[in-house]
Every structure is written in C-alpha cells, then in structure tokens.
XYZ file of N, CA and C in Angstrom:
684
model
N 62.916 27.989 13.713
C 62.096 28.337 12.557
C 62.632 27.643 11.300
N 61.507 26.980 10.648
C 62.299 26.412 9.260
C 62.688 27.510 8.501
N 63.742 27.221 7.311
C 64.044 28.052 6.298
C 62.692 28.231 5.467
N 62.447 29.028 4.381
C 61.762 29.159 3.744
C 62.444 29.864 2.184
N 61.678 29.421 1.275
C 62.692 29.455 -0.187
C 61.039 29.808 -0.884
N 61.006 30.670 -1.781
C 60.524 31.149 -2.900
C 60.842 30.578 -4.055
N 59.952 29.813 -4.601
C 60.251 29.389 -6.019
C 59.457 30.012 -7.309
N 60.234 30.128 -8.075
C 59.905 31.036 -9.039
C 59.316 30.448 -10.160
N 58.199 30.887 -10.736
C 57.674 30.006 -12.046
C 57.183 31.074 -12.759
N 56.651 30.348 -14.037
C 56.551 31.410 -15.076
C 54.583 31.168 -15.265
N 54.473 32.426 -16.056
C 52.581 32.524 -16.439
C 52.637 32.045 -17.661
N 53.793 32.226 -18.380
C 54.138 31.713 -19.957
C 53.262 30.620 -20.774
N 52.212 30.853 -21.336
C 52.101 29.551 -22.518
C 52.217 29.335 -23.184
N 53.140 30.065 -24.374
C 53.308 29.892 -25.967
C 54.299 30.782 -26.019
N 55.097 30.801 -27.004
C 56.387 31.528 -28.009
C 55.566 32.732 -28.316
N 55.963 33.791 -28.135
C 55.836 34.949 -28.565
C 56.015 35.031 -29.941
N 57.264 34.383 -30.338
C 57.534 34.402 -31.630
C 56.867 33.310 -32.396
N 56.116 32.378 -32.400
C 55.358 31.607 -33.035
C 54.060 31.085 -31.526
N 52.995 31.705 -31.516
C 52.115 31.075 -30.600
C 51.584 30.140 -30.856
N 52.235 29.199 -32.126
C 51.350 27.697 -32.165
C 52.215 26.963 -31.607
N 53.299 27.646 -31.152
C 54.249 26.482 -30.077
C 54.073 26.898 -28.401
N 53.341 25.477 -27.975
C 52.854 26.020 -26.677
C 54.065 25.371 -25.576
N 54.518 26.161 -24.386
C 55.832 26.325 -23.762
C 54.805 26.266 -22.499
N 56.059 26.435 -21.016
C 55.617 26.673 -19.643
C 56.317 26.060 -18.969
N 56.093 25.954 -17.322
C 56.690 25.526 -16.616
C 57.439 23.983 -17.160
N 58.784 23.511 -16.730
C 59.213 22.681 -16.755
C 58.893 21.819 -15.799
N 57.967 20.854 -15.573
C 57.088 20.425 -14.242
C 58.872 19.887 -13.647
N 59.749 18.847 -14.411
C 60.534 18.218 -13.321
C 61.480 19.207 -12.657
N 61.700 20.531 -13.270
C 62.157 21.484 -12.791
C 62.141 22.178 -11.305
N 60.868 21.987 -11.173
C 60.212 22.335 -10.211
C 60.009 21.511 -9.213
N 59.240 20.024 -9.438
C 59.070 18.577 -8.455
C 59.985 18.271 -7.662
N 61.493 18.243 -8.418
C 63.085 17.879 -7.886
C 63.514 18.914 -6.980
N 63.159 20.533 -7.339
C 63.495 20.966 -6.398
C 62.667 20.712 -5.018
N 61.528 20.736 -5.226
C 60.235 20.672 -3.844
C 60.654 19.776 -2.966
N 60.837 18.500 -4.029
C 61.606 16.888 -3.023
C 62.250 17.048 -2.213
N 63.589 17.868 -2.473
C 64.523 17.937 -1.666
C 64.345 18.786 -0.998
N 63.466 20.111 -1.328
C 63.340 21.125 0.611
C 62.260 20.379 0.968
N 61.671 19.806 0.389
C 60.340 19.254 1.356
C 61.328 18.087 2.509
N 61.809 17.365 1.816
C 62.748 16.503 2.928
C 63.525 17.560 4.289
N 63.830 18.880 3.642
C 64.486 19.353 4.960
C 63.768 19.738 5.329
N 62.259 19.981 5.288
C 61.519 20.497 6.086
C 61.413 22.106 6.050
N 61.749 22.276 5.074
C 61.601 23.732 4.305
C 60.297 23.998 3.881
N 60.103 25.394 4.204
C 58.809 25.826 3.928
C 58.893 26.713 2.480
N 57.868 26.502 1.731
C 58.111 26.597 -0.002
C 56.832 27.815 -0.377
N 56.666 28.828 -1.216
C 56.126 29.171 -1.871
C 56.417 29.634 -3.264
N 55.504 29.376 -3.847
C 55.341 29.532 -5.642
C 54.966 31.160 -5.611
N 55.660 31.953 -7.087
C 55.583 33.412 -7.001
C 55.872 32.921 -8.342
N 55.014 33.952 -9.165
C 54.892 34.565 -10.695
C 55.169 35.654 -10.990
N 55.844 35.956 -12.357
C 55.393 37.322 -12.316
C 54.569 38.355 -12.617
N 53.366 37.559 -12.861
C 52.272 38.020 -13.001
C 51.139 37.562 -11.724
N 51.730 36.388 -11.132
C 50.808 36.127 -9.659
C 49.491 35.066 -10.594
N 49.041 34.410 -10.511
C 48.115 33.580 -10.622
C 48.612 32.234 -11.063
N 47.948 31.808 -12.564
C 48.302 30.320 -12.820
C 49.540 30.406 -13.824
N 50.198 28.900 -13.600
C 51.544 28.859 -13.595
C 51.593 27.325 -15.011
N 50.997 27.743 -16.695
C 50.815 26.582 -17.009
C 52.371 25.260 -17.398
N 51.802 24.412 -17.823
C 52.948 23.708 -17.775
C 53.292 23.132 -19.363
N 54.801 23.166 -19.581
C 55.250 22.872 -20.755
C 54.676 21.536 -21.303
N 53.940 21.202 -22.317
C 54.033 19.754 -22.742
C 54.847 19.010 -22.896
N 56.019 18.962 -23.070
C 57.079 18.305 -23.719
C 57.850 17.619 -22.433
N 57.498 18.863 -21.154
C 58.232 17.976 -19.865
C 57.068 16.975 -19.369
N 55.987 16.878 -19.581
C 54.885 15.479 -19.601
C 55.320 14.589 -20.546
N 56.364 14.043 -20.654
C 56.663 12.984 -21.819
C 57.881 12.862 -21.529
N 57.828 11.337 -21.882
C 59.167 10.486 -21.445
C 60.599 10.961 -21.986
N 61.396 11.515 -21.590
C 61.961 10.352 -20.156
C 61.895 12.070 -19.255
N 61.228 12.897 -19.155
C 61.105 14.165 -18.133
C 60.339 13.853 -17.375
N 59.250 13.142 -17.836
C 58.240 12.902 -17.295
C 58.225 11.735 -16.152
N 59.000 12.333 -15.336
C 59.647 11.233 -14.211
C 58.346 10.790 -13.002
N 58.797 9.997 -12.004
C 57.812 9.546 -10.811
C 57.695 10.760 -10.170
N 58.752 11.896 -9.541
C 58.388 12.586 -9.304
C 57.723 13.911 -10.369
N 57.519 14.263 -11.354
C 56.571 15.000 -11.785
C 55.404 14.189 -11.992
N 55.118 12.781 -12.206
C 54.038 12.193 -12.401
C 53.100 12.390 -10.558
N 54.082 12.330 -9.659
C 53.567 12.165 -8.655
C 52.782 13.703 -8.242
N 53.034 14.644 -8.566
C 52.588 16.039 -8.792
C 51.848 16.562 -9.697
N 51.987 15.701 -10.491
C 51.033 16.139 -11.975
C 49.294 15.244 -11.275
N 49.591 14.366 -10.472
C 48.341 13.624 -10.318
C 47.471 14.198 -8.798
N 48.726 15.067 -8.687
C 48.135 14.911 -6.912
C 46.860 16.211 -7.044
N 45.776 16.516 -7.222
C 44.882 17.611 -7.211
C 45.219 18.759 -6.483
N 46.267 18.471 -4.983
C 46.318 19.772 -3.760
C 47.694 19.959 -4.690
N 49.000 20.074 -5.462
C 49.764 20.018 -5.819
C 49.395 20.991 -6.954
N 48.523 20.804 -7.796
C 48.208 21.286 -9.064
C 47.671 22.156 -8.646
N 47.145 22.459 -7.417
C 46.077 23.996 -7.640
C 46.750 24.982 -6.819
N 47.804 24.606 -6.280
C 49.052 25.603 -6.118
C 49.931 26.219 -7.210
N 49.486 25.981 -8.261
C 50.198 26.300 -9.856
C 48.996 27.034 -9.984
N 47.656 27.403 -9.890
C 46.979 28.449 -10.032
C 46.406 29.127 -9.390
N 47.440 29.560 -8.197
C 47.473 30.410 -7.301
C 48.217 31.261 -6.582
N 49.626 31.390 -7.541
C 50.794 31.549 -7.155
C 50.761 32.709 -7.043
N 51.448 33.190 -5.787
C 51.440 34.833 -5.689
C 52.658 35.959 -6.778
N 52.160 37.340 -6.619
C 52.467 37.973 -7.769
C 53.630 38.435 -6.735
N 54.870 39.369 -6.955
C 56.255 39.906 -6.399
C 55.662 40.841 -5.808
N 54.058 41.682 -5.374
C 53.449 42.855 -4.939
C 53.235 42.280 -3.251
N 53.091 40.843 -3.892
C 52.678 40.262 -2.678
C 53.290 39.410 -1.605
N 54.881 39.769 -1.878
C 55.964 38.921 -1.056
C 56.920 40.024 -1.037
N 57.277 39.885 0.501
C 58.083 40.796 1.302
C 59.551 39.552 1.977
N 60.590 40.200 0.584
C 61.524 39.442 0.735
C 62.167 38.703 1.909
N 61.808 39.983 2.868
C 62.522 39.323 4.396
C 61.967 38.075 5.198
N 60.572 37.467 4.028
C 60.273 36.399 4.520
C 61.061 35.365 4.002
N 61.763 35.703 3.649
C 62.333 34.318 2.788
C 64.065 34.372 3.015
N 64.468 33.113 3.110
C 66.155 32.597 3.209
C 66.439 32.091 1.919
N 65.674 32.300 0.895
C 66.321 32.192 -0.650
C 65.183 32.303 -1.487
N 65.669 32.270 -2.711
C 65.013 32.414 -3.889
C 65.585 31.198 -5.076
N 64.193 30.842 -6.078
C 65.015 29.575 -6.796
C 63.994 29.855 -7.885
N 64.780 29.945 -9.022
C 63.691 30.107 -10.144
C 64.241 28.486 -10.946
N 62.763 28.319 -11.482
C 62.525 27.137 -12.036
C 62.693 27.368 -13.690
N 62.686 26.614 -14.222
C 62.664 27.088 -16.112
C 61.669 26.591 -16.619
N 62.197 26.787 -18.146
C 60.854 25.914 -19.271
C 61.668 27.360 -20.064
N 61.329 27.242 -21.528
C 61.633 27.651 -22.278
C 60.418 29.287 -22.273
N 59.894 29.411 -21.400
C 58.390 30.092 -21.229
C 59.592 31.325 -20.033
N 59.695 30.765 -19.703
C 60.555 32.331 -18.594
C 61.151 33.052 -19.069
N 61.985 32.462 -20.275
C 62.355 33.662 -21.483
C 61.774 34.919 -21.735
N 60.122 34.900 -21.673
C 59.381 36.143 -21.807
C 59.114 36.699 -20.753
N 58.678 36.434 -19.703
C 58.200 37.097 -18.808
C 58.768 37.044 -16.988
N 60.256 36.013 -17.329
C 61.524 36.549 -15.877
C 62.009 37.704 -15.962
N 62.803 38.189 -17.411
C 63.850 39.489 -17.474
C 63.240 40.524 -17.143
N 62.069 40.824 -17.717
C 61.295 42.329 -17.445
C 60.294 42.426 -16.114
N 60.359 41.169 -15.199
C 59.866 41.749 -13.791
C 60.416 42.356 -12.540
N 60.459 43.397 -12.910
C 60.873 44.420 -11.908
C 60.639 44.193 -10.345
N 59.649 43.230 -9.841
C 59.108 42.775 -8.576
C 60.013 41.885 -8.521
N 60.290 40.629 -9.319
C 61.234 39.874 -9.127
C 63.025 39.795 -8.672
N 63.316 41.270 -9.701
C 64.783 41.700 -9.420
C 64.495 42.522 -8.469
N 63.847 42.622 -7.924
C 63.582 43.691 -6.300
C 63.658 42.176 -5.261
N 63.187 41.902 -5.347
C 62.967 40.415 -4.264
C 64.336 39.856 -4.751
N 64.655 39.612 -5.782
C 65.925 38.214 -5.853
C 67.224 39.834 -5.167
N 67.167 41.058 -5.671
C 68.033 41.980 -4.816
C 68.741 41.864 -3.631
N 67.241 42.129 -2.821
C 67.021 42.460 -1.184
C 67.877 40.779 -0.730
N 67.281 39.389 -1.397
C 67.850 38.062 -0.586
C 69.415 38.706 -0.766
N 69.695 38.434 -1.836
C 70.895 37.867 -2.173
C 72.276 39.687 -1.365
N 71.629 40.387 -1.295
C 72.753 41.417 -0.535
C 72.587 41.234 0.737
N 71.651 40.380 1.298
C 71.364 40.138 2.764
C 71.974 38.596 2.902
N 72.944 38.307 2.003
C 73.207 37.002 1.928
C 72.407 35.665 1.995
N 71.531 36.063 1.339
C 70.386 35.023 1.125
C 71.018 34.192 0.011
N 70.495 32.845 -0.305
C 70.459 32.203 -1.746
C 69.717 32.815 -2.321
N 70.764 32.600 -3.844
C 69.796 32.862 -5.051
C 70.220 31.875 -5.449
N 69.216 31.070 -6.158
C 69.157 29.824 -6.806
C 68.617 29.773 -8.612
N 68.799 29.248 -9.201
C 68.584 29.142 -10.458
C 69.053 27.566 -11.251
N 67.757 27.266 -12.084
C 68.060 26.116 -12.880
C 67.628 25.956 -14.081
N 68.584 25.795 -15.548
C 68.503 25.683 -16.582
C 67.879 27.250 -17.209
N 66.778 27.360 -18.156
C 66.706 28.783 -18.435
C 66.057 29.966 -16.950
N 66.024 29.004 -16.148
C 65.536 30.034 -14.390
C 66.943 31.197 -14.412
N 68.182 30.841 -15.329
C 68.806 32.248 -15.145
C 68.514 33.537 -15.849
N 67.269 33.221 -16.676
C 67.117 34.123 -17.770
C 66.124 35.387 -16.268
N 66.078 34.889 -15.021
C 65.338 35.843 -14.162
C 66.761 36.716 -14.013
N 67.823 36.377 -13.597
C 68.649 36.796 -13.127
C 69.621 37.677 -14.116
N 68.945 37.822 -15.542
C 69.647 38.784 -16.594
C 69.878 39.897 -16.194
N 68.927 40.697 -15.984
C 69.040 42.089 -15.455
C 68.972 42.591 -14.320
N 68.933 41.254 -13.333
C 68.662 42.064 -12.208
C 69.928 42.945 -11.652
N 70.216 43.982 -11.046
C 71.327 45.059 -10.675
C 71.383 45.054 -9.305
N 72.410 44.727 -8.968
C 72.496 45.032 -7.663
C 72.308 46.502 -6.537
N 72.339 46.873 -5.857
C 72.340 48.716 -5.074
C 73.266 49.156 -5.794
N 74.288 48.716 -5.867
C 75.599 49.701 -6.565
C 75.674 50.030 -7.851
N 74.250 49.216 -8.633
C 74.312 49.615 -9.823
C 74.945 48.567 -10.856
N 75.743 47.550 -10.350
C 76.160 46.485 -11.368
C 75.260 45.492 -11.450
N 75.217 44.962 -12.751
C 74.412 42.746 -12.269
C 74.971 42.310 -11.787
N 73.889 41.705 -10.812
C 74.016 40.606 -10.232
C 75.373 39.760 -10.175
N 74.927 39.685 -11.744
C 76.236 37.800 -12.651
C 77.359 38.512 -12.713
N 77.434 39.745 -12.747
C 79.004 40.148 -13.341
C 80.082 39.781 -12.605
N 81.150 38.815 -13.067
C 82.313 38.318 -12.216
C 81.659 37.094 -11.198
N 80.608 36.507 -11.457
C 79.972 35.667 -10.953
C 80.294 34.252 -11.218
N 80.886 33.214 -11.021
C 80.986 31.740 -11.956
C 79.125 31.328 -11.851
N 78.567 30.938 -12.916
C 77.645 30.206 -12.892
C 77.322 29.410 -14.451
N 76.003 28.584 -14.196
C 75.671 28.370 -15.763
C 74.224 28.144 -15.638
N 73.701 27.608 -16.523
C 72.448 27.481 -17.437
C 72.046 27.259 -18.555
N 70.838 26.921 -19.440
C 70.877 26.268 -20.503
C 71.926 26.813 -21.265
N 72.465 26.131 -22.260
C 73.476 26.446 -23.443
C 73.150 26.867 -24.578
N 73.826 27.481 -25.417
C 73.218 27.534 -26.757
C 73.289 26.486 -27.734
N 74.396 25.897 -27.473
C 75.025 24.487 -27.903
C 73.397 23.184 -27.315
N 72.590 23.000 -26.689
C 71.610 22.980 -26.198
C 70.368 23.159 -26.111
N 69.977 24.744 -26.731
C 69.171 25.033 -27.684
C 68.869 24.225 -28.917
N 70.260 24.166 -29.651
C 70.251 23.853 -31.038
C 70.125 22.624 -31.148
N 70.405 21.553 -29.859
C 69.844 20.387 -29.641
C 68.549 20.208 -29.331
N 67.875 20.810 -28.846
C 66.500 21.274 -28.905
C 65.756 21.470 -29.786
N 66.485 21.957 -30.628
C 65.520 22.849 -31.985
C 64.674 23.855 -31.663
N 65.124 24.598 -31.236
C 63.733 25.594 -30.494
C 65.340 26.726 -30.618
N 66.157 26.835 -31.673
C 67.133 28.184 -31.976
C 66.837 28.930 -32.228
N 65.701 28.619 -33.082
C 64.804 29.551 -34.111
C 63.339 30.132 -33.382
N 63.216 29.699 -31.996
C 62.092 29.834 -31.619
C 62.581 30.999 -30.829
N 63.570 31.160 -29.892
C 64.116 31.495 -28.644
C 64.221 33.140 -29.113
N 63.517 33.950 -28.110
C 63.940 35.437 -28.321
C 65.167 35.904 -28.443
N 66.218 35.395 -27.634
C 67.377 35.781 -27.355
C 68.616 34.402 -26.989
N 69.709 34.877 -27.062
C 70.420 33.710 -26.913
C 71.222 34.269 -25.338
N 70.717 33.680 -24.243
C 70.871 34.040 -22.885
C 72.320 33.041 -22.339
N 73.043 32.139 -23.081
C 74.326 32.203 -22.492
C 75.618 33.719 -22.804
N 74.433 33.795 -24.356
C 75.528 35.487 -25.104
C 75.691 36.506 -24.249
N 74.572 36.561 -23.434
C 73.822 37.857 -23.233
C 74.018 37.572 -21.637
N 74.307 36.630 -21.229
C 74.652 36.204 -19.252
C 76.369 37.213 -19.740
N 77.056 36.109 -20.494
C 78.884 36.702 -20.848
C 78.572 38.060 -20.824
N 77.672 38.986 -22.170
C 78.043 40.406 -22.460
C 77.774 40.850 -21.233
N 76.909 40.361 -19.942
C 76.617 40.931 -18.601
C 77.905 40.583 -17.527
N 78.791 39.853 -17.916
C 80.125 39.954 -17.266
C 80.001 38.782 -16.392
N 78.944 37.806 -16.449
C 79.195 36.440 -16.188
C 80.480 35.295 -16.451
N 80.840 34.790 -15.689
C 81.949 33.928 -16.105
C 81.052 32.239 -15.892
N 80.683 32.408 -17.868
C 79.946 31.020 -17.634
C 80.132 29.873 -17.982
N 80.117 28.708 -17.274
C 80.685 27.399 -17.860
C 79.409 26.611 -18.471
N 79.546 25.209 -19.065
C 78.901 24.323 -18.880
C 79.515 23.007 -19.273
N 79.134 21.993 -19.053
C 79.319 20.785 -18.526
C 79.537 20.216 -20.104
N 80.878 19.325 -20.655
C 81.591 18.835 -21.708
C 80.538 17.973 -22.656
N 79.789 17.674 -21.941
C 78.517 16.667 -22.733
C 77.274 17.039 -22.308
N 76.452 17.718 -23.223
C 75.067 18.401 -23.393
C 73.879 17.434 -22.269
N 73.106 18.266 -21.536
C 72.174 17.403 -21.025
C 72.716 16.877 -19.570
N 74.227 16.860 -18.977
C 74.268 16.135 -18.041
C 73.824 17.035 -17.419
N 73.900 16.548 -15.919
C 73.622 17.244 -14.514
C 75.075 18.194 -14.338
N 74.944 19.293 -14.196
C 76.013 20.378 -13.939
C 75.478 21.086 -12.774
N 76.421 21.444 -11.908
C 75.335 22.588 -10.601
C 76.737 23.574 -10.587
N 76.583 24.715 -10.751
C 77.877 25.462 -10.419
C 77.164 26.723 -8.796
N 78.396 26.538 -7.732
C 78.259 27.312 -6.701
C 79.041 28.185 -6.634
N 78.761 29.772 -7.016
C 79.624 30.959 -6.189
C 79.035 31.924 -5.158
N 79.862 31.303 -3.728
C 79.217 32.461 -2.562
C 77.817 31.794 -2.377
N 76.563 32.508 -2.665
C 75.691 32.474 -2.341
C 74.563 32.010 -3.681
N 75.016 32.037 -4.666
C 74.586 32.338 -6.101
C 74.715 30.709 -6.594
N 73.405 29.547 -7.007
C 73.550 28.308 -7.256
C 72.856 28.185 -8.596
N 72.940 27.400 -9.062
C 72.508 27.379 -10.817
C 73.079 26.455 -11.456
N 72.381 25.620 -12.353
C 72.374 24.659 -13.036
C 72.063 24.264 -14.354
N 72.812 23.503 -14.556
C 72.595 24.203 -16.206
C 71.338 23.565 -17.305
N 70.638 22.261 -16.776
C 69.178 22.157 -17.285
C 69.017 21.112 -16.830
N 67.335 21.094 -17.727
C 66.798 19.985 -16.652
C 67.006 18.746 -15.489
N 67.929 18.312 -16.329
C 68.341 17.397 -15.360
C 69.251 17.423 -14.162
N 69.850 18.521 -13.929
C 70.386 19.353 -13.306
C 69.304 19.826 -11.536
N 68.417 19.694 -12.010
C 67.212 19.881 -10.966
C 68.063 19.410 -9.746
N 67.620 18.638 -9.285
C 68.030 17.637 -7.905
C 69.398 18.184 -7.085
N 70.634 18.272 -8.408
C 71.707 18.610 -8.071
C 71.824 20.020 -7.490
N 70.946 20.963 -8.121
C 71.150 22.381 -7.716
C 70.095 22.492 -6.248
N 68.958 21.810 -6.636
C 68.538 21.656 -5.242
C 69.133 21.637 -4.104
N 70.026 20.559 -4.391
C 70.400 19.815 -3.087
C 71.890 20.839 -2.500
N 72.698 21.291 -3.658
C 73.374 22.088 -3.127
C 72.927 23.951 -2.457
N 71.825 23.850 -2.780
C 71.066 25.570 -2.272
C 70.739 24.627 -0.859
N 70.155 23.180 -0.519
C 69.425 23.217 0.735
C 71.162 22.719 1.868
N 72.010 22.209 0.957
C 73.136 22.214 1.905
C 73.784 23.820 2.501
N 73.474 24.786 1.358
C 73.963 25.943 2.108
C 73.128 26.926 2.932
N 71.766 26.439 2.659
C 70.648 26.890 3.991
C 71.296 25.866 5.209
C-alpha cells in the first residue's frame, strides 16, 4: 500500500487586520512538496479548515517564487480544481493517513490555530507515530495543538519556521496578528533558524519535520518522504 500524507492549506484571502491586503496559499509551498511525494508514489490529499476552496497568495505568482514548478500547477486546470475542493477535518479519518504536512502563506495565521478538526487529526498521526510535517508559517497549525496528556505538541520539541527577523524583512510586521516564533518559545518549543534569512533550513525531531520558509519547501519535503 502506498503511504498517504494530508496536506494542509488554508481558505484565507485577506489580513484580518487590513482586508485590502489580499494573502493565501503559498502556491510553491505546496507544488515542492507534491513533487517530491508524487515521485515516491505517495498518495496526497488537500484538507482545509473550512473544507472547500483554497485561494492563492499573489505575491507567490511573481518572480523569483513563482518557479516551473508552481507555474506548472498554476496552468494545469485538473491541479487547480483540487484547490476548490479540498476536504474539511469532519471529513478525514486520521487513520487514513501516514502523515500530515501543512503548507503556509501568511493566510494560515487566521484560520490553522483555532481548528479544532485539525489539532484532532495532526493529534491522533503524530501519537501513533505518524509524521507531522510543517513549512514556514504551516507551524502556526501546530500552535495549540495538545497532545492526550494535556501538553503541546512543540513543547521540548527542536523545530522552526518563519522568523520574526523575516517578517520584518517582509514588511508584513505590522500586518501579522501575532508574532508565532514568540508564541512557538512561550509554548516550550526549542526554536532555531538558519544564520541568513530566506535560506533553506529543515529541522527533524523524532517524527515532527518543519522548515523554516519558503524556500525551505523541497528540503522539508524530502526529509518527511525519507522518514515515510
């Protein structure tokens, strides 16, 4: 039986805190990971947490994000209409799945932390020794989720994800609800990131993979499909 991995995307289209800034999926976020389980022959589904369409950030359509592989997905019609059809956490029964991988965009900020379907599903994998996977703000799913015993997830965990140092290279400091490397630490995360902003970083503990942004994609991929 192939493995099968759940990827996580957001319904997100705009800043809560300013809705004339329109946000969403990070398309290469997502493409880089597909590449590499699609090569192992991994079987993939898209999950929201709201279940339907999954829009996409503008800013990752533009150079240099806007790579061959998201161009090659952004064009393909059967590719795109799997982004508006993605099932909701009511409708996935964790034990189908050998991991979980949430994708980012500055858009999961609002609507990863408070799905309760989601930290039920990323739960059940990861105490059954499943992967949990995460890349760039995709850890902002993994804020609250609690394990059975009552602790998070991250606590005493090595991992990383976007920076704040990163943000502010962004310019989007002032946009961002919360500052989620503060708030991974006050959850008892032990978090690193990589000496020069933007590179590829993948940090692995146990079962738990995550990366610290975009470009990071491929790398965290490839280390979640080496430990399937």
């Amino acid at each position: 039986m192939p493995k099968r991995i759940l990827i996580v995307v957001t319904n997100v289209d705009r800043y809560e805190s300013d809705p004339s800034h329109p946000t969403g999926l990070w398309l290469s976020e997502l493409t880089h990971a597909w590449d590499v389980f699609e090569k192992h022959g991994f079987e993939q589904t898209l999950v929201s947490p709201a279940g339907g369409r999954s829009p996409l950030e503008p800013r990752s359509l533009k150079f240099p994000n806007y790579d061959a592989s998201a161009k090659a997905w952004h064009s393909d019609p059967e590719r795109m209409a799997l982004l508006e059809t993605t099932k909701s956490p009511d409708e996935v029964d964790s034990a189908d799945y050998d991991a979980i991988y949430f994708t980012g965009g500055h858009a999961v900020m609002f609507d990863f932390p408070g799905s309760e379907g989601l930290q039920r599903i990323t739960r059940e994998i990861f105490e059954r020794r499943g992967i949990v996977g995460a890349v760039c703000h995709g850890y902002c799913g993994l804020r609250d989720t609690r394990l059975s015993d009552g602790n998070y997830l991250v606590a005493g965990r090595n991992l990383t994800g976007f920076s704040w140092h990163e943000e502010v290279l962004a310019r989007v400091d002032k946009l961002v609800p919360y500052n989620i490397e503060a708030e991974m630490k006050e959850r008892g995360a032990l978090y690193s990131k990589a000496l020069i902003p933007f590179v590829s970083n993948a940090v692995v503990d146990g079962n738990l993979v995550t990366g610290q942004n975009p470009g990071s994609a491929k790398e965290t991929a490839t280390k979640v499909a080496e430990l399937l």
